[in-house]
Coordinates of C-alpha atoms and ligand atoms in Angstrom, one line a residue:
X1 CA 0.0 -0.5 -0.1
X2 CA 3.3 2.6 0.5
X3 CA 4.3 2.0 -2.5
X4 CA 1.5 2.4 -4.2
X5 CA 0.7 5.7 -2.4
X6 CA 4.5 7.0 -2.2
X7 CA 4.0 8.5 -5.8
X8 CA 1.3 11.0 -4.9
X9 CA 3.0 12.1 -1.9
X10 CA 6.8 12.9 -4.4
X11 CA 5.0 16.0 -5.9
X12 CA 5.0 17.5 -2.2
X13 CA 8.7 17.1 -0.9
X14 CA 9.2 20.3 0.2
X15 CA 6.4 20.8 2.1
X16 CA 6.9 17.0 3.3
X17 CA 10.1 18.3 4.3
X18 CA 8.3 21.2 6.1
X19 CA 6.1 19.8 7.1
X20 CA 8.7 17.5 9.0
X21 CA 10.7 20.0 9.9
X22 CA 8.3 21.9 11.5
X23 CA 7.2 19.1 13.5
X24 CA 10.5 17.9 14.7
X25 CA 11.0 22.0 15.9
X26 CA 8.0 21.9 17.2
X27 CA 9.4 19.0 19.7
X28 CA 12.6 20.1 20.3
X29 CA 11.2 23.6 21.8
X30 CA 8.7 21.2 23.9
X31 CA 11.7 19.0 25.2
X32 CA 12.9 22.6 26.8
X33 CA 10.2 22.1 29.9
X34 CA 11.0 19.1 31.9
X35 CA 14.9 19.9 31.9
X36 CA 13.8 24.2 32.3
X37 CA 10.9 22.7 35.5
X38 CA 14.3 20.3 36.8
X39 CA 16.1 23.4 36.7
X40 CA 13.0 25.9 38.7
X41 CA 12.8 23.3 41.5
X42 CA 16.5 21.8 41.7
X43 CA 18.2 26.1 41.5
X44 CA 15.0 28.2 42.7
X45 CA 12.6 26.8 44.9
X46 CA 15.2 24.2 46.1
X47 CA 18.7 26.0 45.8
X48 CA 16.5 29.7 47.1
X49 CA 18.0 31.5 43.8
X50 CA 14.9 34.1 43.1
X51 CA 17.2 36.0 40.8
X52 CA 16.5 32.8 38.4
X53 CA 13.1 32.7 38.5
X54 CA 11.6 35.8 36.1
X55 CA 15.0 34.1 33.5
X56 CA 13.4 30.6 33.9
X57 CA 10.0 31.8 33.7
X58 CA 10.1 33.9 30.2
X59 CA 12.1 31.1 29.2
X60 CA 9.0 28.8 29.3
X61 CA 6.9 31.3 28.5
X62 CA 9.7 31.5 25.4
X63 CA 10.1 27.9 24.6
X64 CA 6.4 27.3 24.2
X65 CA 5.5 30.7 22.2
X66 CA 7.9 28.5 19.3
X67 CA 6.2 25.8 20.3
X68 CA 3.0 26.4 19.1
X69 CA 4.4 29.2 16.3
X70 CA 6.3 26.0 14.7
X71 CA 2.9 24.1 15.4
X72 CA 0.9 26.5 14.0
X73 CA 2.8 26.1 11.3
X74 CA 2.7 23.3 10.8
X75 CA -0.7 22.5 10.6
X76 CA -1.0 24.9 7.7
X77 CA 1.5 23.9 5.6
X78 CA 0.2 19.8 6.2
X79 CA -3.3 21.3 5.6
X80 CA -2.2 21.6 1.6
X81 CA 0.2 18.9 0.8
X82 CA -2.6 16.4 2.5
X83 CA -5.7 18.6 -0.1
X84 CA -3.0 18.2 -2.8
X85 CA -2.0 14.9 -2.0
X86 CA -5.9 13.9 -1.5
X87 CA -7.5 16.2 -4.7
X88 CA -4.6 13.9 -7.7
X89 CA -5.8 10.7 -6.1
X90 CA -9.2 12.0 -6.7
X91 CA -8.6 13.3 -9.8
X92 CA -6.9 10.0 -11.5
X93 CA -9.6 8.1 -9.1
X94 CA -12.0 9.7 -11.4
X95 CA -10.0 10.1 -14.9
X96 CA -9.3 6.7 -13.7
X97 CA -13.1 5.8 -13.7
X98 CA -14.4 7.2 -16.8
X99 CA -11.7 5.3 -18.8
X100 CA -12.5 1.8 -17.9
X101 CA -14.4 -0.3 -20.5
X102 CA -18.6 -0.4 -20.0
X103 CA -18.1 -4.1 -19.4
X104 CA -16.6 -2.4 -15.3
X105 CA -19.6 -1.1 -14.7
X106 CA -22.0 -3.6 -15.4
X107 CA -21.1 -6.2 -12.6
X108 CA -20.9 -2.9 -10.1
X109 CA -23.0 -1.6 -8.4
X110 CA -22.7 3.2 -8.8
X111 CA -23.0 3.1 -4.8
X112 CA -19.6 0.7 -3.9
X113 CA -18.3 2.3 -7.2
X114 CA -19.0 6.2 -5.3
X115 CA -18.3 5.1 -0.7
X116 CA -14.7 4.1 -2.6
X117 CA -14.1 7.4 -3.9
X118 CA -15.2 9.5 -1.9
X119 CA -15.1 7.3 2.0
X120 CA -12.1 5.4 1.6
X121 CA -10.3 8.2 -0.4
X122 CA -11.1 10.0 3.0
X123 CA -9.5 7.3 5.0
X124 CA -6.5 7.4 3.0
X125 CA -6.7 11.2 3.9
X126 CA -6.5 10.6 7.5
X127 CA -3.3 8.6 7.6
X128 CA -1.6 11.6 5.1
X129 CA -3.1 14.0 7.6
X130 CA -1.8 12.0 10.5
X131 CA 0.4 9.4 9.9
X132 CA 2.6 11.1 7.8
X133 CA 3.7 13.8 10.1
X134 CA 2.4 12.3 13.5
X135 CA 4.2 9.3 13.0
X136 CA 7.9 10.4 12.3
X137 CA 6.9 13.5 15.7
X138 CA 6.2 9.8 16.9
X139 CA 8.8 8.3 16.6
X140 CA 11.8 11.1 16.9
X141 CA 9.9 12.2 20.1
X142 CA 10.3 8.6 21.7
X143 CA 14.3 8.3 20.7
X144 CA 14.5 12.2 21.9
X145 CA 12.9 10.7 24.7
X146 CA 14.5 7.4 25.0
X147 CA 18.6 9.2 24.7
X148 CA 17.8 11.4 27.5
X149 CA 16.0 9.0 30.0
X150 CA 19.1 7.0 29.5
X151 CA 22.1 10.5 29.9
X152 CA 19.2 11.5 33.0
X153 CA 19.1 8.1 34.4
X154 CA 19.5 4.6 33.5
X155 CA 17.4 2.4 35.8
X156 CA 14.6 4.4 35.5
X157 CA 14.9 4.1 31.8
X158 CA 15.3 0.4 31.7
X159 CA 11.8 0.0 34.4
X160 CA 9.7 2.7 32.3
X161 CA 10.7 0.1 29.6
X162 CA 9.4 -2.5 30.9
X163 CA 6.1 -2.6 29.6
X164 CA 7.1 -2.4 25.8
X165 CA 6.7 -6.5 25.3
X166 CA 3.1 -6.0 25.8
X167 CA 3.0 -2.5 23.5
X168 CA 4.3 -4.5 21.9
X169 CA 2.6 -7.6 21.1
X170 CA -0.4 -5.3 21.8
X171 CA 0.0 -4.3 18.5
X172 CA 1.2 -7.0 16.7
X173 CA -2.1 -8.7 18.0
X174 CA -3.9 -5.2 16.2
X175 CA -2.9 -5.6 13.0
X176 CA -2.7 -8.7 12.3
X177 CA -6.4 -8.4 13.2
X178 CA -7.5 -5.7 12.4
X179 CA -7.3 -5.4 9.0
X180 CA -10.3 -8.4 7.9
X181 CA -12.7 -5.9 10.8
X182 CA -12.0 -2.9 8.4
X183 CA -12.3 -4.7 5.6
X184 CA -15.4 -6.1 6.7
X185 CA -16.9 -1.9 7.3
X186 CA -16.2 -0.6 4.2
X187 CA -18.2 -3.7 2.6
X188 CA -20.7 -2.7 4.1
X189 CA -20.5 0.2 3.6
X190 CA -20.8 -0.2 0.1
X191 CA -23.4 -2.3 1.1
X192 CA -25.5 0.3 2.1
X193 CA -24.7 3.4 -0.1
X194 CA -25.5 1.3 -3.0
X195 CA -28.9 0.6 -1.9
X196 CA -29.0 4.1 -1.5
X197 CA -28.3 5.0 -4.6
X198 CA -30.4 2.0 -6.3
X199 CA -33.2 3.5 -3.9
X200 CA -32.6 6.6 -4.4
X201 CA -32.7 7.0 -8.6
X202 CA -36.4 4.1 -8.5
X203 CA -38.2 6.8 -5.7
X204 CA -40.8 7.0 -8.1
X205 CA -41.6 2.5 -8.8
X206 CA -41.2 2.3 -5.0
X207 CA -44.3 4.8 -5.3
X208 CA -45.8 3.0 -7.4
X209 CA -45.8 0.1 -5.8
X210 CA -45.9 0.8 -2.6
X211 CA -43.3 -0.6 -1.5
X212 CA -41.8 1.3 0.8
X213 CA -41.4 -0.2 3.7
X214 CA -39.8 -2.8 2.4
X215 CA -37.3 -0.4 1.7
X216 CA -37.2 0.6 4.8
X217 CA -36.7 -3.6 5.8
X218 CA -33.7 -3.8 3.0
X219 CA -32.1 0.1 4.3
X220 CA -32.3 -1.5 8.1
X221 CA -30.6 -5.2 7.7
X222 CA -28.4 -3.3 4.9
X223 CA -27.6 -0.2 8.4
X224 CA -27.9 -3.2 10.4
X225 CA -24.2 -5.0 8.9
X226 CA -22.8 -1.1 8.9
X227 CA -23.4 -0.8 12.9
X228 CA -21.9 -4.5 13.4
X229 CA -19.3 -3.4 11.5
X230 CA -18.7 -0.2 13.2
X231 CA -19.1 -1.9 16.5
X232 CA -16.2 -4.6 15.6
X233 CA -13.7 -2.1 14.9
X234 CA -14.8 -0.3 17.9
X235 CA -15.0 -3.0 20.0
X236 CA -11.7 -4.9 19.2
X237 CA -10.5 -0.7 19.9
X238 CA -12.2 -0.3 23.3
X239 CA -10.3 -3.3 24.1
X240 CA -6.3 -1.9 22.8
X241 CA -6.0 1.2 23.3
X242 CA -7.3 1.0 27.1
X243 CA -4.9 -1.7 27.7
X244 CA -2.1 0.0 25.9
X245 CA -2.7 3.2 28.2
X246 CA -2.7 1.2 31.2
X247 CA 1.1 -0.7 30.4
X248 CA 2.4 2.2 29.2
X249 CA 1.2 3.7 32.9
X250 CA 2.3 0.7 34.7
X251 CA 5.9 1.7 34.0
X252 CA 5.2 5.5 34.8
X253 CA 3.9 3.4 38.4
X254 CA 8.1 1.4 38.6
X255 CA 9.6 4.9 37.9
X256 CA 8.1 6.6 40.8
X257 CA 7.3 3.6 42.8
X258 CA 12.2 3.3 42.4
X259 CA 12.8 6.3 41.7
X260 CA 10.8 8.2 45.2
X261 CA 13.2 5.2 47.1
X262 CA 16.2 6.7 45.4
X263 CA 15.6 10.7 46.0
X264 CA 14.1 8.8 49.8
X265 CA 17.6 7.3 49.8
X266 CA 19.3 10.8 48.5
X267 CA 20.7 9.5 45.2
X268 CA 18.5 11.6 43.4
X269 CA 16.1 15.2 43.3
X270 CA 13.4 15.7 43.6
X271 CA 13.8 18.3 41.0
X272 CA 15.4 15.8 38.9
X273 CA 12.6 12.9 39.4
X274 CA 10.3 15.1 38.3
X275 CA 11.6 15.8 35.0
X276 CA 12.2 12.4 34.2
X277 CA 8.9 11.4 34.8
X278 CA 8.1 14.4 32.3
X279 CA 10.3 13.8 29.9
X280 CA 8.4 10.4 29.9
X281 CA 5.2 11.6 29.4
X282 CA 7.6 12.5 26.3
X283 CA 7.7 8.5 25.9
X284 CA 4.9 7.5 26.1
X285 CA 2.6 10.2 25.1
X286 CA 3.5 9.2 21.1
X287 CA 3.9 5.7 22.0
X288 CA 0.1 5.7 22.7
X289 CA -0.4 8.4 19.4
X290 CA 1.4 5.4 17.7
X291 CA -1.5 3.3 18.4
X292 CA -3.7 5.8 17.7
X293 CA -2.4 6.2 13.9
X294 CA -2.0 2.2 14.0
X295 CA -5.6 2.4 14.3
X296 CA -6.2 4.1 11.1
X297 CA -3.1 2.9 9.0
X298 CA -5.6 -0.2 9.4
X299 CA -8.3 1.7 8.3
X300 CA -6.6 3.3 5.7
X301 CA -5.0 0.4 4.6
X302 CA -8.4 -1.3 3.7
X303 CA -10.1 2.2 2.2
X304 CA -6.9 2.1 -0.1
X305 CA -7.2 -1.9 -0.4
X306 CA -10.6 -0.5 -2.5
X307 CA -9.2 2.7 -4.7
X308 CA -6.2 0.7 -5.7
X309 CA -8.8 -1.7 -6.5
X310 CA -10.0 1.0 -9.0
X311 CA -7.0 2.1 -10.2
X312 CA -5.7 -1.3 -10.5
X313 CA -8.6 -2.3 -13.2
X314 CA -7.6 -2.3 -16.5
X315 CA -8.8 0.5 -19.0
X316 CA -9.6 0.4 -22.4
X317 CA -7.1 0.3 -24.7
X318 CA -5.4 4.2 -25.3
X319 CA -3.0 2.8 -27.0
X320 CA -4.3 2.3 -30.7
X321 CA -2.4 4.9 -32.3
X322 CA -5.0 5.1 -36.0
X323 CA -7.9 7.6 -36.3
X324 CA -10.5 7.9 -38.8
X325 CA -9.7 10.5 -41.0
X326 CA -10.8 13.7 -40.3
X327 CA -13.9 13.7 -42.8
X328 CA -15.6 9.8 -43.6
X329 CA -18.5 8.3 -45.7
X330 CA -19.4 6.2 -42.7
X331 CA -18.8 3.0 -44.5
X332 CA -19.8 0.3 -42.3
X333 CA -18.6 -3.4 -42.0
X334 CA -19.3 -6.1 -40.0
X335 CA -17.0 -9.2 -41.1
X336 CA -17.6 -12.2 -39.2
X337 CA -18.6 -10.7 -35.2
X338 CA -19.8 -12.7 -32.5
X339 CA -19.1 -11.6 -28.8
X340 CA -20.6 -13.1 -26.2
X341 CA -20.6 -10.9 -22.4
X342 CA -18.6 -14.2 -21.2
X343 CA -17.2 -17.6 -22.4
X344 CA -21.2 -18.7 -21.2
X345 CA -22.8 -16.1 -22.8
X346 CA -22.4 -15.9 -26.0
X347 CA -24.5 -13.4 -27.4
X348 CA -23.5 -13.2 -31.6
X349 CA -22.6 -15.4 -33.2
X350 CA -20.8 -14.9 -36.7
X351 CA -22.6 -11.2 -37.7
X352 CA -21.3 -10.3 -41.0
X353 CA -23.1 -6.7 -42.6
X354 CA -21.9 -4.3 -44.5
X355 CA -24.0 -0.8 -44.7
X356 CA -22.8 1.4 -47.2
X357 CA -22.8 5.6 -47.1
X358 CA -26.2 7.2 -46.0
X359 CA -28.3 4.4 -45.7
X360 CA -30.4 3.3 -42.6
X361 CA -29.8 -0.1 -41.1
X362 CA -33.2 -1.3 -39.3
X363 CA -33.2 -3.9 -36.8
X364 CA -35.4 -6.2 -36.0
X365 CA -35.8 -9.1 -34.1
X366 CA -36.8 -11.2 -30.8
X367 CA -36.2 -9.3 -26.9
X368 CA -32.5 -10.4 -26.5
X369 CA -31.9 -11.4 -29.8
X370 CA -28.6 -9.3 -29.9
X371 CA -29.9 -6.6 -31.7
X372 CA -28.0 -3.9 -28.8
X373 CA -25.3 -5.6 -28.6
X374 CA -24.0 -5.5 -32.7
X375 CA -24.9 -1.7 -31.8
X376 CA -22.9 -2.1 -28.5
X377 CA -19.8 -3.2 -30.4
X378 CA -19.0 0.0 -33.1
X379 CA -18.1 2.6 -31.1
X380 CA -16.4 0.2 -28.9
X381 CA -18.5 -0.1 -25.8
X382 CA -17.4 -3.7 -26.3
X383 CA -14.8 -5.6 -28.3
X384 CA -16.2 -8.2 -30.4
X385 CA -14.9 -12.1 -29.2
X386 CA -13.5 -12.6 -33.2
X387 CA -13.6 -10.9 -36.5
X388 CA -13.7 -7.6 -38.2
X389 CA -15.8 -4.2 -37.9
X390 CA -14.4 -1.6 -40.4
X391 CA -15.3 2.2 -41.0
X392 CA -14.4 3.1 -44.6
X393 CA -11.9 0.5 -44.3
X394 CA -10.3 0.7 -41.2
X395 CA -11.0 -1.8 -38.4
X396 CA -12.1 0.4 -35.8
X397 CA -9.4 -3.0 -33.0
X398 CA -7.4 -0.2 -34.1
X399 CA -8.5 2.9 -34.3
X400 CA -8.4 5.5 -30.9
X401 CA -11.4 4.9 -29.4
X402 CA -11.3 9.2 -29.2
X403 CA -11.4 9.4 -33.7
X404 CA -13.7 7.0 -33.3
X405 CA -16.2 7.6 -30.9
X406 CA -16.9 11.3 -32.6
X407 CA -17.5 10.4 -35.6
X408 CA -20.4 7.8 -33.9
X409 CA -23.4 9.4 -32.3
X410 CA -25.4 7.5 -30.2
X411 CA -29.6 7.7 -29.1
X412 CA -31.0 6.1 -26.9
X413 CA -34.8 4.8 -26.4
X414 CA -34.9 6.5 -22.6
X415 CA -32.4 9.3 -22.9
X416 CA -29.7 10.0 -20.7
X417 CA -29.8 14.2 -20.2
X418 CA -27.0 15.5 -16.5
X419 CA -28.4 17.5 -13.9
X420 CA -27.8 20.9 -15.6
X421 CA -29.3 23.8 -17.8
X422 CA -31.5 22.5 -21.1
X423 CA -28.2 24.6 -22.7
X424 CA -25.6 22.5 -21.2
X425 CA -26.7 19.2 -21.9
X426 CA -27.5 20.3 -25.9
X427 CA -24.0 21.7 -26.0
X428 CA -22.3 18.6 -25.2
X429 CA -23.4 17.1 -28.7
X430 CA -19.8 20.3 -29.3
X431 CA -19.1 22.4 -25.6
X432 CA -17.6 24.7 -28.7
X433 CA -20.5 25.5 -29.9
X434 CA -22.3 28.8 -30.8
X435 CA -24.8 29.9 -29.6
X436 CA -27.2 30.8 -32.0
X437 CA -25.4 26.5 -33.3
X438 CA -27.4 25.2 -30.7
X439 CA -30.3 27.0 -31.5
X440 CA -30.2 25.9 -34.9
X441 CA -29.2 22.7 -33.9
X442 CA -32.9 22.5 -30.9
X443 CA -35.0 24.6 -33.5
X444 CA -34.2 21.0 -36.2
X445 CA -35.2 18.8 -33.0
X446 CA -37.8 20.7 -32.3
X447 CA -37.9 21.3 -29.0
X448 CA -36.9 25.8 -29.7
X449 CA -39.8 25.9 -28.9
X450 CA -40.9 24.5 -25.9
X451 CA -38.0 25.6 -24.4
X452 CA -38.7 29.2 -24.9
X453 CA -41.5 28.7 -23.3
X454 CA -39.7 26.8 -20.1
X455 CA -39.3 29.7 -17.5
X456 CA -36.2 30.5 -18.2
X457 CA -35.1 29.6 -21.4
X458 CA -32.3 27.6 -22.3
X459 CA -31.3 28.6 -18.7
X460 CA -34.3 26.1 -16.9
X461 CA -33.1 22.8 -15.2
X462 CA -33.6 19.9 -16.0
X463 CA -33.0 18.2 -12.6
X464 CA -31.9 15.0 -11.8
X465 CA -31.8 12.6 -15.6
X466 CA -34.1 15.0 -17.5
X467 CA -36.9 14.6 -14.9
X468 CA -38.4 17.8 -15.2
X469 CA -39.7 17.5 -18.4
X470 CA -41.3 14.9 -20.4
X471 CA -40.5 12.2 -22.5
X472 CA -41.3 13.8 -25.8
X473 CA -39.1 17.1 -24.5
X474 CA -35.8 15.0 -23.7
X475 CA -36.1 12.6 -26.9
X476 CA -36.4 16.3 -28.3
X477 CA -33.2 17.1 -26.2
X478 CA -31.0 14.8 -26.8
X479 CA -31.9 14.8 -30.6
X480 CA -30.4 18.3 -31.0
X481 CA -27.4 17.1 -29.1
X482 CA -26.4 15.2 -31.3
X483 CA -27.9 16.7 -34.3
X484 CA -25.0 19.2 -32.9
X485 CA -22.1 16.2 -32.5
X486 CA -23.2 15.9 -36.5
X487 CA -21.5 12.7 -36.4
X488 CA -21.5 10.8 -39.8
X489 CA -22.5 7.6 -38.0
X490 CA -25.4 6.9 -36.1
X491 CA -26.7 4.4 -33.8
X492 CA -31.2 4.5 -33.2
X493 CA -32.6 3.1 -30.8
X494 CA -36.0 3.6 -31.4
X495 CA -38.4 4.1 -27.8
X496 CA -41.0 1.8 -27.7
X497 CA -42.8 3.7 -24.8
X498 CA -46.6 5.9 -26.7
X499 CA -45.9 9.8 -26.8
X500 CA -49.7 11.6 -28.5
X501 CA -49.6 12.1 -31.6
X502 CA -48.5 15.3 -31.7
X503 CA -45.7 14.7 -30.1
X504 CA -44.7 11.3 -31.9
X505 CA -44.2 13.6 -35.6
X506 CA -42.9 16.5 -33.7
X507 CA -40.1 13.2 -32.2
X508 CA -39.9 11.7 -36.4
X509 CA -39.5 15.1 -37.7
X510 CA -37.0 15.9 -36.0
X511 CA -35.5 11.7 -36.6
X512 CA -34.9 12.3 -40.4
X513 CA -33.2 15.9 -40.1
X514 CA -30.9 13.4 -37.5
X515 CA -31.3 11.0 -40.6
X516 CA -30.4 12.4 -43.2
X517 CA -26.5 12.4 -45.2
X518 CA -25.5 9.9 -41.7
X519 CA -25.8 5.9 -41.9
X520 CA -27.6 4.8 -39.3
X521 CA -28.7 1.7 -37.7
X522 CA -31.9 2.0 -36.5
X523 CA -33.3 -0.6 -33.7
X524 CA -36.7 -0.6 -35.4
X525 CA -39.5 -1.4 -32.8
X526 CA -42.0 1.4 -35.6
X527 CA -42.9 -1.1 -38.4
X528 CA -42.9 2.1 -40.0
X529 CA -39.3 2.9 -39.8
X530 CA -38.8 -0.3 -40.5
X531 CA -41.0 0.1 -44.4
X532 CA -38.7 2.8 -45.5
X533 CA -34.9 0.9 -44.3
X534 CA -32.5 1.0 -47.3
X535 CA -32.1 -2.9 -45.5
X536 CA -33.1 -4.4 -42.6
X537 CA -31.7 -6.7 -40.6
X538 CA -34.1 -9.2 -38.9
X539 CA -31.6 -11.2 -35.9
X540 CA -32.5 -13.9 -34.1
X541 CA -30.7 -15.2 -31.4
X542 CA -27.3 -14.0 -32.2
X543 CA -27.9 -14.5 -35.7
X544 CA -29.0 -12.7 -39.1
X545 CA -31.6 -14.7 -40.0
X546 CA -33.0 -12.4 -43.1
X547 CA -31.9 -9.5 -44.6
X548 CA -32.9 -7.4 -47.6
X549 CA -35.5 -4.4 -48.6
X550 CA -39.1 -4.2 -47.1
X551 CA -40.0 -6.2 -50.9
X552 CA -37.1 -8.2 -51.6
X553 CA -38.2 -9.9 -47.8
X554 CA -41.7 -9.8 -48.3
X555 CA -40.9 -11.2 -51.2
X556 CA -39.1 -14.3 -49.2
X557 CA -42.2 -15.3 -47.2
X558 CA -39.6 -15.5 -44.2
X559 CA -40.9 -14.3 -40.6
X560 CA -40.5 -11.1 -41.9
X561 CA -43.1 -11.3 -43.8
X562 CA -45.3 -12.8 -41.3
X563 CA -44.4 -10.7 -39.2
X564 CA -44.9 -7.3 -41.7
X565 CA -48.4 -9.5 -42.1
X566 CA -49.7 -8.9 -38.5
X567 CA -52.3 -6.4 -38.8
X568 CA -53.6 -3.5 -36.8
X569 CA -50.4 -2.8 -35.2
X570 CA -47.6 0.2 -34.7
X571 CA -45.0 -2.5 -32.7
X572 CA -42.6 -5.6 -34.2
X573 CA -43.3 -6.3 -30.7
X574 CA -47.0 -6.7 -31.0
X575 CA -46.3 -8.8 -34.4
X576 CA -43.4 -10.8 -32.6
X577 CA -46.1 -11.2 -29.9
X578 CA -48.6 -12.3 -32.0
X579 CA -46.9 -14.6 -33.2
X580 CA -44.7 -16.6 -30.3
X581 CA -44.0 -20.1 -30.8
X582 CA -44.9 -19.7 -34.9
X583 CA -41.4 -18.5 -35.6
Ligands
ATP1 P1 -33.9 -5.7 -26.8 O1 -34.9 -5.7 -27.9 O2 -35.4 -6.3 -25.9 O3 -33.2 -4.7 -26.3 P2 -31.9 -7.1 -27.3 O4 -31.7 -7.8 -29.2 O5 -30.9 -5.6 -28.3 O6 -33.1 -7.0 -27.2 P3 -29.8 -7.5 -26.5 O7 -29.5 -6.5 -25.1 O8 -28.1 -6.9 -26.9 O9 -30.7 -7.8 -27.2 O10 -28.9 -8.7 -25.1 C1 -28.9 -10.1 -26.3 C2 -28.8 -10.9 -25.2 O11 -27.2 -10.8 -24.1 C3 -29.7 -11.0 -23.7 O12 -29.7 -12.4 -23.5 C4 -29.3 -10.5 -22.4 O13 -29.9 -10.8 -21.1 C5 -27.2 -10.6 -22.2 N1 -26.9 -9.6 -22.2 C6 -27.1 -7.8 -22.5 N2 -26.3 -6.7 -22.0 C7 -25.3 -7.9 -21.1 C8 -25.0 -7.5 -19.7 N3 -24.4 -5.9 -20.0 N4 -23.9 -8.2 -19.3 C9 -24.0 -9.8 -19.2 N5 -25.4 -10.1 -20.7 C10 -25.4 -9.0 -21.2

């Protein structure tokens, strides 16, 4: 873990040195306190040197002032240092997360990832704040105190070291067992946050199904796991910390007992004993701090493990050097493409197709046939296990993903809008578009009028996932976004949700404009769309079983012809349902 964290500390070497320098200076001034106290007791009080009282007291005040001055500086430097490290780590984590393949997110919950980016990074932060400097200062303090103690009185020093084996043994037990408990606690926290995220996104469904009590129970279970996990961590600490403090105190008691005896015997002066006891606090107090630090380290180990688990996950390929030309025609070929979501989940079983520039390819087929999977390979969301996909003759697996995705727009069935303004959402298509270009795209997508009617026009906020807009409005905003992007290839997952006829007409018009001159793959649900397609590909169980235009497919009297003949249907799915079991 340390090896992984060190590169993050490296850029702040200067700050780390300054931080530790301030801590050492502050410690040095603090360490003058026992010596000055001894002088006051032995020289001033016992030796009746009233003239020394004021200078020594002033020296003590001065030492305290410098101690706090350097503490203040240390806190400031340390804050800058630690926040810098955490900022870098979060930035890297977010950048890395964004570059992970889609498949990574298929098997992880957003709540878990959120917990890792926020909470687990925080547990690393605690170690950085306290660890780097507390650890160094505590060690220095222990070493310094031991040197002074040995020089003051060797026998008393040996006595004060008597509890050391217990302290070391305790620390070892804690270190070896705490990690497991922290890991369980972090996992419980992730599980609770995952459920929380899920239920917040599904709040409408929860209400619609009246499942509040059910969700309460599920949340209680997760919160209970977290409570037990946290209590487990705290219980161990509740035993460990006081036990260690007690062991340390026995050392002080031994010193006091034997030291008292030496004073009675006249072998030690009172001031020397008090000095020894004060220096002893410079030994035991940092030992206690090292225990707290150990606790933080164990928590950070569990957190860091989860943070680096993300950073270790393989990114989407970034070593591709190929770039598509600035202007492409949009000629797309799939050659014997096979793909599976796992060895047992083979979805595409050797698909070949050729979409010529400007053609509209309609993909139809029963649910789960592999239509979405087929189009998801084109922008490289998933990588084909064999076969080849080319755009204008360039194999896509050699093309830089950014260059590839710039040429492809995806408009999905349930458009996702970001929680921002309408303007920001449209500009997402092309960040440097001018106001005129944006409004032009909105007009072409038939959404300018309704946007103008919103209370704040283009600056109206759409809410999370665009909840403040109707389905039809969201669709048109997402079409405007794609229009602004204006890429030569378009993937369109046609909406199955029925909207009123007027809205449907507006959406259809917008889509017509969007598709103009573009090679379009439509996962088609409407028979009206399918009939106009240049090619219809009927996908079944991962294979293209029929292909051709509407007329050609009607002529061969296959599956498509039977589907298309079903009367009174708008959506192809209705035909599939009516023919269920027969095709
Ligand atoms: P629909 O019309 O219902 O959207 P589809 O034809 O688009 O269906 P796909 O979404 O491509 O079908 O799914 C094909 C198969 O792959 C299904 O059996 C589905 O369960 C599986 N599948 C889809 N996405 C994933 C995924 N991310 N991980 C694992 N399996 C998946």
